[in-house]
Coordinates of C-alpha atoms in Angstrom, one line a residue:
M249 CA 219.9 68.9 159.0
S250 CA 220.6 66.0 161.3
G251 CA 217.3 64.2 161.4
N252 CA 217.0 64.7 165.1
P253 CA 213.8 66.1 166.5
V254 CA 213.8 69.9 166.9
T255 CA 213.6 71.5 170.2
E256 CA 210.5 73.5 171.3
E257 CA 212.4 76.7 170.7
E258 CA 213.5 75.6 167.2
A259 CA 210.0 74.6 166.4
R260 CA 208.6 78.0 167.6
T261 CA 211.2 79.8 165.4
I262 CA 210.3 77.8 162.3
I263 CA 206.6 78.2 162.9
R264 CA 206.9 82.0 163.5
E265 CA 208.9 82.4 160.2
W266 CA 206.6 80.1 158.3
G267 CA 203.6 82.2 159.4
R268 CA 205.4 85.5 158.6
L269 CA 206.1 84.2 155.0
H270 CA 202.6 83.0 154.7
D271 CA 201.2 86.3 155.7
L272 CA 203.4 88.0 153.1
Q273 CA 202.1 85.5 150.5
A274 CA 205.7 84.7 149.7
G275 CA 206.4 82.4 146.8
L276 CA 207.6 78.8 147.1
S277 CA 211.2 79.8 146.9
A278 CA 210.9 81.6 150.3
F279 CA 209.9 78.3 151.9
L280 CA 212.6 76.1 150.3
P281 CA 215.0 76.5 153.3
F282 CA 212.3 74.8 155.4
I283 CA 211.2 72.0 153.0
A284 CA 214.3 71.2 150.9
H285 CA 216.1 69.1 153.5
D286 CA 216.3 65.4 153.3
G287 CA 214.1 63.9 155.9
F288 CA 211.8 66.9 156.1
F289 CA 208.2 66.0 157.1
M290 CA 205.1 67.6 158.5
E291 CA 202.3 65.9 160.3
F292 CA 198.8 67.4 160.8
N293 CA 195.7 65.6 162.0
G294 CA 197.2 62.1 161.3
K295 CA 198.4 63.0 157.8
R296 CA 202.1 63.1 157.0
W297 CA 203.9 64.9 154.2
E298 CA 207.5 64.0 153.4
G299 CA 209.8 65.8 151.1

């Protein structure tokens, strides 16, 4: 992962897949491809998680 911002289409793809996995109540290992990259972060309502 380059650390560059994702495009809107990339974000939509990630969100769609995240939602699908969430709906399936998938385990943590299913989410690792999203969260295991250096520089990964999420921001919601002024809170930031880095991992």
